[in-house]
């Protein structure tokens, strides 16, 4: 029980112990996973000029601190009530304009007070949507960064059109006053200026330069997102097995590691191979550039190498005569595999598989 609680604390999860007759018989671990696009959204906002990111939540401080560290927040304020969120927005507004993003009814007052309130309307509360200035109709946090970049692009085009239009009109007026431009010519020129300004303003309707997937590509990435959900269970089994080895006798310990190795060979290795053959070429085509998936391909090679090492060690160990050093070597390999698999899967979720929306488009 103590080990399960410690592991849950490291993961920022909540533990619920189940007891029968005052004896602990089980542990439930409740985990609220981080959105895969959260860290990328924060980076996008910073690239767009946002200088300070504050995470305000009603969750426990242990969970909030872990999430804040992963996404790169400048400050984390946990266990805050709706009134306290309101005070925080009020304090931040004294220093700079504030954008508030929220999805719950508790966020409604802060959304209304912020200079720009953005509600996650796909799954959020109606009250927060009504209080916000902007409502995102898809459950995608990275749309916040895109919305900000789109707004700035639209404003820039509008200012260009106004400035150029007024400047050309002013020059035409000066030319007309000096007698170089007759009335009819001036009227025609003004119409031409108006048309040019309107055409320039229409650039705001052009597609925004962000990565988008077609229907077939979306179905492919959705397939691997679904596979990742199953793979995560295998990844956690790798870690739990590593932690359990010290409490098992050598025969049982080796048997458990063999079971984990069989799952890795039958489930994880084919998954990584299919990603390399099917997913990565698609992502490389969309992202562009020179070998954009190279680092991830290197991780695939390392994962396969570690699994082969585990198999070789299992072949070399006699369960009935396994020494403590053998069990420690198995444990070391399992922990190493868990670390690289967990990191690699998270990186894929964030960098590649978060391009697609939650809903797969119909092919009809």
Tab-separated table of N, CA, C and O in Angstrom, residues 175-296:
chain	number	residue	atom	x	y	z
A	175	UNK	N	-1.821	65.186	-55.523
A	175	UNK	CA	-1.611	65.305	-56.970
A	175	UNK	C	-2.741	66.083	-57.624
A	175	UNK	O	-2.517	66.894	-58.541
A	176	UNK	N	-3.973	65.863	-57.157
A	176	UNK	CA	-5.116	66.589	-57.723
A	176	UNK	C	-5.039	68.073	-57.384
A	176	UNK	O	-5.325	68.939	-58.229
A	177	UNK	N	-4.641	68.396	-56.140
A	177	UNK	CA	-4.523	69.800	-55.748
A	177	UNK	C	-3.435	70.512	-56.539
A	177	UNK	O	-3.539	71.717	-56.833
A	178	UNK	N	-2.394	69.772	-56.904
A	178	UNK	CA	-1.298	70.374	-57.672
A	178	UNK	C	-1.624	70.466	-59.153
A	178	UNK	O	-0.822	70.993	-59.933
A	179	UNK	N	-2.770	69.933	-59.553
A	179	UNK	CA	-3.179	70.023	-60.945
A	179	UNK	C	-2.659	68.918	-61.829
A	179	UNK	O	-2.837	68.968	-63.055
A	180	UNK	N	-2.046	67.902	-61.240
A	180	UNK	CA	-1.508	66.805	-62.042
A	180	UNK	C	-2.531	65.689	-62.281
A	180	UNK	O	-2.279	64.792	-63.084
A	181	UNK	N	-3.649	65.732	-61.569
A	181	UNK	CA	-4.626	64.649	-61.680
A	181	UNK	C	-6.004	65.247	-61.930
A	181	UNK	O	-6.565	65.922	-61.054
A	182	UNK	N	-6.574	65.032	-63.110
A	182	UNK	CA	-7.908	65.564	-63.402
A	182	UNK	C	-8.974	64.853	-62.577
A	182	UNK	O	-8.740	63.784	-62.001
A	183	UNK	N	-10.159	65.448	-62.546
A	183	UNK	CA	-11.235	64.916	-61.708
A	183	UNK	C	-11.622	63.497	-62.102
A	183	UNK	O	-11.788	62.616	-61.250
A	184	UNK	N	-11.788	63.277	-63.407
A	184	UNK	CA	-12.188	61.934	-63.862
A	184	UNK	C	-11.100	60.918	-63.535
A	184	UNK	O	-11.370	59.811	-63.036
A	185	UNK	N	-9.862	61.294	-63.807
A	185	UNK	CA	-8.754	60.389	-63.485
A	185	UNK	C	-8.664	60.118	-61.995
A	185	UNK	O	-8.363	58.997	-61.564
A	186	UNK	N	-8.925	61.155	-61.177
A	186	UNK	CA	-8.899	60.966	-59.730
A	186	UNK	C	-9.975	60.010	-59.263
A	186	UNK	O	-9.747	59.175	-58.373
A	187	UNK	N	-11.177	60.131	-59.861
A	187	UNK	CA	-12.269	59.226	-59.477
A	187	UNK	C	-11.934	57.781	-59.828
A	187	UNK	O	-12.169	56.852	-59.042
A	188	UNK	N	-11.381	57.602	-61.031
A	188	UNK	CA	-11.010	56.239	-61.447
A	188	UNK	C	-9.900	55.686	-60.556
A	188	UNK	O	-9.924	54.520	-60.139
A	189	UNK	N	-8.921	56.550	-60.251
A	189	UNK	CA	-7.821	56.113	-59.395
A	189	UNK	C	-8.317	55.732	-58.007
A	189	UNK	O	-7.865	54.733	-57.419
A	190	UNK	N	-9.262	56.505	-57.473
A	190	UNK	CA	-9.793	56.197	-56.143
A	190	UNK	C	-10.510	54.851	-56.137
A	190	UNK	O	-10.393	54.079	-55.177
A	191	UNK	N	-11.250	54.579	-57.212
A	191	UNK	CA	-11.904	53.271	-57.307
A	191	UNK	C	-10.871	52.151	-57.342
A	191	UNK	O	-11.041	51.097	-56.723
A	192	UNK	N	-9.778	52.397	-58.071
A	192	UNK	CA	-8.719	51.392	-58.124
A	192	UNK	C	-8.081	51.166	-56.762
A	192	UNK	O	-7.775	50.025	-56.381
A	193	UNK	N	-7.879	52.267	-56.016
A	193	UNK	CA	-7.319	52.139	-54.666
A	193	UNK	C	-8.260	51.337	-53.773
A	193	UNK	O	-7.826	50.454	-53.015
A	194	UNK	N	-9.556	51.628	-53.862
A	194	UNK	CA	-10.534	50.905	-53.040
A	194	UNK	C	-10.522	49.410	-53.351
A	194	UNK	O	-10.551	48.568	-52.441
A	195	UNK	N	-10.485	49.082	-54.642
A	195	UNK	CA	-10.465	47.668	-55.033
A	195	UNK	C	-9.199	46.991	-54.523
A	195	UNK	O	-9.233	45.863	-54.001
A	196	UNK	N	-8.050	47.673	-54.653
A	196	UNK	CA	-6.785	47.093	-54.197
A	196	UNK	C	-6.801	46.848	-52.692
A	196	UNK	O	-6.330	45.808	-52.204
A	197	UNK	N	-7.358	47.804	-51.949
A	197	UNK	CA	-7.426	47.650	-50.495
A	197	UNK	C	-8.342	46.490	-50.115
A	197	UNK	O	-8.034	45.696	-49.213
A	198	UNK	N	-9.471	46.366	-50.802
A	198	UNK	CA	-10.406	45.275	-50.507
A	198	UNK	C	-9.769	43.921	-50.818
A	198	UNK	O	-9.883	42.964	-50.041
A	199	UNK	N	-9.087	43.834	-51.955
A	199	UNK	CA	-8.421	42.579	-52.323
A	199	UNK	C	-7.365	42.211	-51.284
A	199	UNK	O	-7.228	41.047	-50.885
A	200	UNK	N	-6.610	43.196	-50.828
A	200	UNK	CA	-5.601	42.924	-49.800
A	200	UNK	C	-6.250	42.445	-48.503
A	200	UNK	O	-5.753	41.526	-47.845
A	201	UNK	N	-7.383	43.056	-48.139
A	201	UNK	CA	-8.073	42.654	-46.909
A	201	UNK	C	-8.618	41.235	-47.000
A	201	UNK	O	-8.720	40.533	-45.986
A	202	UNK	N	-8.946	40.801	-48.213
A	202	UNK	CA	-9.478	39.447	-48.383
A	202	UNK	C	-8.442	38.369	-48.079
A	202	UNK	O	-8.796	37.194	-47.962
A	203	UNK	N	-7.183	38.760	-47.943
A	203	UNK	CA	-6.162	37.777	-47.560
A	203	UNK	C	-6.459	37.166	-46.201
A	203	UNK	O	-5.995	36.064	-45.898
A	204	UNK	N	-7.227	37.874	-45.386
A	204	UNK	CA	-7.579	37.339	-44.068
A	204	UNK	C	-8.442	36.086	-44.169
A	204	UNK	O	-8.538	35.312	-43.208
A	205	UNK	N	-9.081	35.878	-45.330
A	205	UNK	CA	-9.926	34.702	-45.518
A	205	UNK	C	-9.143	33.483	-45.984
A	205	UNK	O	-9.693	32.379	-46.031
A	206	UNK	N	-7.881	33.682	-46.346
A	206	UNK	CA	-7.076	32.555	-46.803
A	206	UNK	C	-6.836	31.585	-45.659
A	206	UNK	O	-6.835	31.971	-44.486
A	207	UNK	N	-6.633	30.305	-45.961
A	207	UNK	CA	-6.404	29.316	-44.896
A	207	UNK	C	-5.223	29.707	-44.026
A	207	UNK	O	-4.197	30.185	-44.516
A	208	UNK	N	-5.407	29.491	-42.723
A	208	UNK	CA	-4.346	29.805	-41.774
A	208	UNK	C	-3.254	28.758	-41.881
A	208	UNK	O	-3.518	27.570	-42.068
A	209	UNK	N	-2.020	29.185	-41.746
A	209	UNK	CA	-0.867	28.304	-41.960
A	209	UNK	C	-0.596	27.451	-40.726
A	209	UNK	O	0.309	27.709	-39.946
A	210	UNK	N	-1.439	26.431	-40.525
A	210	UNK	CA	-1.232	25.478	-39.444
A	210	UNK	C	-1.364	24.066	-40.001
A	210	UNK	O	-1.969	23.845	-41.048
A	211	UNK	N	-0.798	23.121	-39.282
A	211	UNK	CA	-0.840	21.731	-39.737
A	211	UNK	C	-2.263	21.195	-39.658
A	211	UNK	O	-2.900	21.247	-38.611
A	212	UNK	N	-2.777	20.696	-40.766
A	212	UNK	CA	-4.107	20.110	-40.813
A	212	UNK	C	-4.033	18.782	-41.553
A	212	UNK	O	-3.286	18.629	-42.519
A	213	UNK	N	-4.823	17.841	-41.109
A	213	UNK	CA	-4.821	16.523	-41.706
A	213	UNK	C	-6.049	16.335	-42.578
A	213	UNK	O	-7.130	16.835	-42.275
A	214	UNK	N	-5.863	15.581	-43.655
A	214	UNK	CA	-6.997	15.183	-44.460
A	214	UNK	C	-7.760	14.061	-43.783
A	214	UNK	O	-7.376	13.557	-42.725
A	215	UNK	N	-8.851	13.638	-44.412
A	215	UNK	CA	-9.704	12.616	-43.804
A	215	UNK	C	-8.944	11.305	-43.595
A	215	UNK	O	-9.005	10.695	-42.517
A	216	UNK	N	-8.206	10.857	-44.618
A	216	UNK	CA	-7.462	9.598	-44.492
A	216	UNK	C	-6.361	9.707	-43.446
A	216	UNK	O	-6.133	8.773	-42.663
A	217	UNK	N	-5.665	10.849	-43.436
A	217	UNK	CA	-4.603	11.044	-42.444
A	217	UNK	C	-5.173	11.078	-41.029
A	217	UNK	O	-4.563	10.560	-40.087
A	218	UNK	N	-6.333	11.694	-40.876
A	218	UNK	CA	-6.957	11.773	-39.556
A	218	UNK	C	-7.346	10.389	-39.055
A	218	UNK	O	-7.166	10.064	-37.875
A	219	UNK	N	-7.880	9.569	-39.941
A	219	UNK	CA	-8.240	8.199	-39.554
A	219	UNK	C	-6.997	7.426	-39.129
A	219	UNK	O	-7.017	6.665	-38.149
A	220	UNK	N	-5.891	7.641	-39.842
A	220	UNK	CA	-4.647	6.951	-39.496
A	220	UNK	C	-4.142	7.383	-38.121
A	220	UNK	O	-3.796	6.543	-37.279
A	221	UNK	N	-4.102	8.690	-37.879
A	221	UNK	CA	-3.609	9.163	-36.584
A	221	UNK	C	-4.555	8.766	-35.455
A	221	UNK	O	-4.106	8.484	-34.339
A	222	UNK	N	-5.853	8.729	-35.732
A	222	UNK	CA	-6.800	8.285	-34.712
A	222	UNK	C	-6.554	6.826	-34.346
A	222	UNK	O	-6.664	6.439	-33.177
A	223	UNK	N	-6.184	6.042	-35.333
A	223	UNK	CA	-5.876	4.631	-35.064
A	223	UNK	C	-4.720	4.513	-34.076
A	223	UNK	O	-4.790	3.735	-33.111
A	224	UNK	N	-3.677	5.309	-34.292
A	224	UNK	CA	-2.522	5.212	-33.406
A	224	UNK	C	-2.804	5.859	-32.051
A	224	UNK	O	-2.223	5.447	-31.042
A	225	UNK	N	-3.682	6.842	-32.004
A	225	UNK	CA	-4.087	7.381	-30.708
A	225	UNK	C	-4.805	6.313	-29.893
A	225	UNK	O	-4.586	6.175	-28.684
A	226	UNK	N	-5.672	5.545	-30.547
A	226	UNK	CA	-6.373	4.465	-29.853
A	226	UNK	C	-5.390	3.391	-29.390
A	226	UNK	O	-5.524	2.845	-28.283
A	227	UNK	N	-4.409	3.089	-30.237
A	227	UNK	CA	-3.408	2.099	-29.842
A	227	UNK	C	-2.590	2.589	-28.655
A	227	UNK	O	-2.190	1.796	-27.794
A	228	UNK	N	-2.344	3.891	-28.600
A	228	UNK	CA	-1.584	4.434	-27.477
A	228	UNK	C	-2.313	4.221	-26.156
A	228	UNK	O	-1.674	4.036	-25.117
A	229	UNK	N	-3.629	4.279	-26.182
A	229	UNK	CA	-4.383	4.054	-24.946
A	229	UNK	C	-4.133	2.641	-24.416
A	229	UNK	O	-4.024	2.434	-23.205
A	230	UNK	N	-4.051	1.678	-25.328
A	230	UNK	CA	-3.751	0.308	-24.907
A	230	UNK	C	-2.284	0.160	-24.522
A	230	UNK	O	-1.949	-0.538	-23.552
A	231	UNK	N	-1.406	0.826	-25.252
A	231	UNK	CA	0.024	0.731	-24.978
A	231	UNK	C	0.344	1.278	-23.590
A	231	UNK	O	1.220	0.760	-22.887
A	232	UNK	N	-0.358	2.331	-23.175
A	232	UNK	CA	-0.082	2.914	-21.853
A	232	UNK	C	-0.305	1.896	-20.740
A	232	UNK	O	0.409	1.899	-19.735
A	233	UNK	N	-1.309	1.036	-20.905
A	233	UNK	CA	-1.540	-0.004	-19.895
A	233	UNK	C	-0.349	-0.956	-19.831
A	233	UNK	O	0.072	-1.374	-18.741
A	234	UNK	N	0.208	-1.300	-20.975
A	234	UNK	CA	1.391	-2.169	-20.993
A	234	UNK	C	2.592	-1.458	-20.376
A	234	UNK	O	3.405	-2.084	-19.680
A	235	UNK	N	2.706	-0.148	-20.630
A	235	UNK	CA	3.825	0.611	-20.068
A	235	UNK	C	3.745	0.621	-18.539
A	235	UNK	O	4.758	0.447	-17.849
A	236	UNK	N	2.553	0.809	-18.006
A	236	UNK	CA	2.396	0.799	-16.549
A	236	UNK	C	2.660	-0.584	-15.970
A	236	UNK	O	3.164	-0.715	-14.853
A	237	UNK	N	2.336	-1.620	-16.730
A	237	UNK	CA	2.619	-2.976	-16.266
A	237	UNK	C	4.122	-3.212	-16.176
A	237	UNK	O	4.599	-3.933	-15.285
A	238	UNK	N	4.885	-2.600	-17.079
A	238	UNK	CA	6.346	-2.711	-17.017
A	238	UNK	C	6.851	-2.140	-15.698
A	238	UNK	O	7.671	-2.753	-15.003
A	239	UNK	N	6.363	-0.968	-15.323
A	239	UNK	CA	6.829	-0.349	-14.079
A	239	UNK	C	6.355	-1.114	-12.851
A	239	UNK	O	7.130	-1.324	-11.906
A	240	UNK	N	5.084	-1.511	-12.834
A	240	UNK	CA	4.579	-2.229	-11.662
A	240	UNK	C	5.292	-3.565	-11.489
A	240	UNK	O	5.554	-3.995	-10.353
A	241	UNK	N	5.631	-4.208	-12.595
A	241	UNK	CA	6.371	-5.471	-12.501
A	241	UNK	C	7.770	-5.239	-11.954
A	241	UNK	O	8.264	-6.019	-11.129
A	242	UNK	N	8.403	-4.157	-12.391
A	242	UNK	CA	9.740	-3.846	-11.875
A	242	UNK	C	9.699	-3.618	-10.371
A	242	UNK	O	10.580	-4.085	-9.629
A	243	UNK	N	8.681	-2.919	-9.894
A	243	UNK	CA	8.580	-2.660	-8.467
A	243	UNK	C	8.230	-3.883	-7.653
A	243	UNK	O	8.539	-3.951	-6.458
A	244	UNK	N	7.592	-4.873	-8.290
A	244	UNK	CA	7.161	-6.068	-7.558
A	244	UNK	C	8.236	-7.135	-7.467
A	244	UNK	O	8.099	-8.083	-6.681
A	245	UNK	N	9.305	-7.019	-8.252
A	245	UNK	CA	10.306	-8.090	-8.294
A	245	UNK	C	10.953	-8.339	-6.942
A	245	UNK	O	11.245	-9.487	-6.582
A	246	UNK	N	11.184	-7.274	-6.191
A	246	UNK	CA	11.891	-7.441	-4.918
A	246	UNK	C	11.071	-8.195	-3.882
A	246	UNK	O	11.625	-8.689	-2.896
A	247	UNK	N	9.758	-8.299	-4.100
A	247	UNK	CA	8.904	-9.014	-3.149
A	247	UNK	C	8.597	-10.437	-3.591
A	247	UNK	O	7.867	-11.158	-2.895
A	248	UNK	N	9.113	-10.852	-4.751
A	248	UNK	CA	8.830	-12.186	-5.280
A	248	UNK	C	10.058	-13.075	-5.149
A	248	UNK	O	11.199	-12.599	-5.121
A	249	UNK	N	9.810	-14.374	-5.091
A	249	UNK	CA	10.938	-15.302	-5.118
A	249	UNK	C	11.502	-15.337	-6.531
A	249	UNK	O	10.829	-14.921	-7.487
A	250	UNK	N	12.736	-15.795	-6.723
A	250	UNK	CA	13.374	-15.728	-8.044
A	250	UNK	C	12.564	-16.373	-9.161
A	250	UNK	O	12.484	-15.823	-10.264
A	251	UNK	N	11.949	-17.512	-8.904
A	251	UNK	CA	11.189	-18.192	-9.956
A	251	UNK	C	9.994	-17.343	-10.382
A	251	UNK	O	9.737	-17.144	-11.578
A	252	UNK	N	9.255	-16.831	-9.403
A	252	UNK	CA	8.095	-15.994	-9.717
A	252	UNK	C	8.520	-14.684	-10.368
A	252	UNK	O	7.838	-14.173	-11.267
A	253	UNK	N	9.654	-14.131	-9.931
A	253	UNK	CA	10.129	-12.870	-10.498
A	253	UNK	C	10.477	-13.029	-11.971
A	253	UNK	O	10.076	-12.212	-12.816
A	254	UNK	N	11.209	-14.086	-12.293
A	254	UNK	CA	11.582	-14.321	-13.690
A	254	UNK	C	10.341	-14.605	-14.535
A	254	UNK	O	10.225	-14.143	-15.682
A	255	UNK	N	9.388	-15.344	-13.971
A	255	UNK	CA	8.157	-15.643	-14.708
A	255	UNK	C	7.382	-14.364	-15.027
A	255	UNK	O	6.834	-14.210	-16.129
A	256	UNK	N	7.351	-13.452	-14.079
A	256	UNK	CA	6.620	-12.194	-14.326
A	256	UNK	C	7.320	-11.365	-15.395
A	256	UNK	O	6.663	-10.759	-16.246
A	257	UNK	N	8.644	-11.329	-15.354
A	257	UNK	CA	9.372	-10.565	-16.369
A	257	UNK	C	9.179	-11.198	-17.743
A	257	UNK	O	9.050	-10.499	-18.752
A	258	UNK	N	9.138	-12.535	-17.788
A	258	UNK	CA	8.900	-13.201	-19.077
A	258	UNK	C	7.527	-12.811	-19.631
A	258	UNK	O	7.367	-12.608	-20.844
A	259	UNK	N	6.533	-12.723	-18.759
A	259	UNK	CA	5.196	-12.331	-19.209
A	259	UNK	C	5.209	-10.908	-19.768
A	259	UNK	O	4.585	-10.624	-20.801
A	260	UNK	N	5.930	-10.021	-19.099
A	260	UNK	CA	6.047	-8.645	-19.591
A	260	UNK	C	6.760	-8.622	-20.938
A	260	UNK	O	6.355	-7.915	-21.867
A	261	UNK	N	7.813	-9.411	-21.064
A	261	UNK	CA	8.573	-9.445	-22.314
A	261	UNK	C	7.709	-9.948	-23.466
A	261	UNK	O	7.796	-9.437	-24.594
A	262	UNK	N	6.869	-10.941	-23.198
A	262	UNK	CA	5.984	-11.445	-24.255
A	262	UNK	C	5.034	-10.352	-24.739
A	262	UNK	O	4.774	-10.225	-25.944
A	263	UNK	N	4.519	-9.564	-23.810
A	263	UNK	CA	3.621	-8.469	-24.195
A	263	UNK	C	4.375	-7.416	-25.005
A	263	UNK	O	3.867	-6.900	-26.008
A	264	UNK	N	5.584	-7.108	-24.581
A	264	UNK	CA	6.377	-6.121	-25.311
A	264	UNK	C	6.643	-6.579	-26.743
A	264	UNK	O	6.549	-5.792	-27.690
A	265	UNK	N	6.966	-7.854	-26.897
A	265	UNK	CA	7.284	-8.378	-28.226
A	265	UNK	C	6.031	-8.473	-29.094
A	265	UNK	O	6.063	-8.172	-30.294
A	266	UNK	N	4.913	-8.865	-28.502
A	266	UNK	CA	3.701	-9.093	-29.291
A	266	UNK	C	2.877	-7.832	-29.521
A	266	UNK	O	2.124	-7.756	-30.503
A	267	UNK	N	2.996	-6.835	-28.640
A	267	UNK	CA	2.161	-5.636	-28.746
A	267	UNK	C	2.967	-4.374	-29.051
A	267	UNK	O	2.638	-3.628	-29.980
A	268	UNK	N	4.001	-4.120	-28.276
A	268	UNK	CA	4.725	-2.853	-28.398
A	268	UNK	C	5.593	-2.823	-29.652
A	268	UNK	O	5.580	-1.839	-30.408
A	269	UNK	N	6.349	-3.872	-29.892
A	269	UNK	CA	7.250	-3.884	-31.052
A	269	UNK	C	6.480	-3.737	-32.367
A	269	UNK	O	6.853	-2.910	-33.215
A	270	UNK	N	5.394	-4.491	-32.602
A	270	UNK	CA	4.627	-4.259	-33.842
A	270	UNK	C	4.052	-2.850	-33.928
A	270	UNK	O	4.005	-2.263	-35.021
A	271	UNK	N	3.620	-2.307	-32.800
A	271	UNK	CA	3.088	-0.944	-32.801
A	271	UNK	C	4.156	0.054	-33.245
A	271	UNK	O	3.892	0.922	-34.090
A	272	UNK	N	5.348	-0.067	-32.696
A	272	UNK	CA	6.427	0.850	-33.072
A	272	UNK	C	6.796	0.677	-34.549
A	272	UNK	O	7.065	1.660	-35.249
A	273	UNK	N	6.786	-0.554	-35.029
A	273	UNK	CA	7.124	-0.795	-36.437
A	273	UNK	C	6.072	-0.186	-37.360
A	273	UNK	O	6.407	0.438	-38.381
A	274	UNK	N	4.810	-0.331	-37.007
A	274	UNK	CA	3.742	0.244	-37.833
A	274	UNK	C	3.795	1.771	-37.818
A	274	UNK	O	3.515	2.412	-38.837
A	275	UNK	N	4.144	2.345	-36.676
A	275	UNK	CA	4.317	3.799	-36.634
A	275	UNK	C	5.411	4.238	-37.600
A	275	UNK	O	5.260	5.225	-38.323
A	276	UNK	N	6.508	3.507	-37.580
A	276	UNK	CA	7.637	3.865	-38.442
A	276	UNK	C	7.265	3.750	-39.916
A	276	UNK	O	7.669	4.580	-40.741
A	277	UNK	N	6.471	2.746	-40.245
A	277	UNK	CA	6.148	2.487	-41.648
A	277	UNK	C	4.971	3.311	-42.156
A	277	UNK	O	4.951	3.701	-43.338
A	278	UNK	N	3.993	3.595	-41.287
A	278	UNK	CA	2.757	4.231	-41.739
A	278	UNK	C	2.594	5.664	-41.241
A	278	UNK	O	2.280	6.573	-42.017
A	279	UNK	N	2.786	5.859	-39.929
A	279	UNK	CA	2.499	7.166	-39.347
A	279	UNK	C	3.574	8.196	-39.669
A	279	UNK	O	3.263	9.328	-40.077
A	280	UNK	N	4.827	7.838	-39.486
A	280	UNK	CA	5.900	8.823	-39.617
A	280	UNK	C	6.010	9.406	-41.028
A	280	UNK	O	6.243	10.612	-41.172
A	281	UNK	N	5.863	8.613	-42.097
A	281	UNK	CA	5.869	9.236	-43.431
A	281	UNK	C	4.741	10.251	-43.614
A	281	UNK	O	4.935	11.289	-44.256
A	282	UNK	N	3.575	9.967	-43.041
A	282	UNK	CA	2.456	10.912	-43.140
A	282	UNK	C	2.763	12.199	-42.394
A	282	UNK	O	2.549	13.305	-42.909
A	283	UNK	N	3.282	12.079	-41.178
A	283	UNK	CA	3.610	13.261	-40.383
A	283	UNK	C	4.724	14.059	-41.048
A	283	UNK	O	4.687	15.298	-41.089
A	284	UNK	N	5.725	13.371	-41.592
A	284	UNK	CA	6.830	14.066	-42.259
A	284	UNK	C	6.329	14.856	-43.465
A	284	UNK	O	6.789	15.973	-43.728
A	285	UNK	N	5.371	14.295	-44.187
A	285	UNK	CA	4.809	15.004	-45.347
A	285	UNK	C	4.064	16.261	-44.910
A	285	UNK	O	4.137	17.301	-45.572
A	286	UNK	N	3.368	16.185	-43.790
A	286	UNK	CA	2.578	17.327	-43.326
A	286	UNK	C	3.470	18.411	-42.731
A	286	UNK	O	3.320	19.599	-43.026
A	287	UNK	N	4.425	18.003	-41.904
A	287	UNK	CA	5.289	18.978	-41.239
A	287	UNK	C	6.287	19.582	-42.213
A	287	UNK	O	6.555	20.789	-42.199
A	288	UNK	N	6.843	18.745	-43.083
A	288	UNK	CA	7.860	19.224	-44.002
A	288	UNK	C	9.214	19.332	-43.316
A	288	UNK	O	9.398	18.954	-42.159
A	289	UNK	N	10.174	19.852	-44.032
A	289	UNK	CA	11.511	19.987	-43.475
A	289	UNK	C	12.337	18.736	-43.704
A	289	UNK	O	11.902	17.761	-44.323
A	290	UNK	N	13.533	18.774	-43.168
A	290	UNK	CA	14.479	17.678	-43.361
A	290	UNK	C	14.405	16.705	-42.194
A	290	UNK	O	14.775	17.033	-41.073
A	291	UNK	N	13.896	15.521	-42.456
A	291	UNK	CA	13.812	14.441	-41.471
A	291	UNK	C	13.180	14.912	-40.160
A	291	UNK	O	13.799	14.843	-39.096
A	292	UNK	N	11.930	15.392	-40.183
A	292	UNK	CA	11.314	15.910	-38.954
A	292	UNK	C	11.031	14.838	-37.912
A	292	UNK	O	10.871	15.149	-36.733
A	293	UNK	N	10.961	13.579	-38.326
A	293	UNK	CA	10.674	12.508	-37.369
A	293	UNK	C	11.930	11.733	-36.981
A	293	UNK	O	11.825	10.673	-36.360
A	294	UNK	N	13.097	12.261	-37.332
A	294	UNK	CA	14.345	11.557	-37.049
A	294	UNK	C	14.551	11.209	-35.583
A	294	UNK	O	14.867	10.053	-35.247
A	295	UNK	N	14.384	12.170	-34.654
A	295	UNK	CA	14.580	11.837	-33.236
A	295	UNK	C	13.637	10.749	-32.734
A	295	UNK	O	14.032	9.901	-31.926
A	296	UNK	N	12.397	10.756	-33.220
A	296	UNK	CA	11.451	9.731	-32.798
A	296	UNK	C	11.832	8.364	-33.366
A	296	UNK	O	11.661	7.336	-32.704
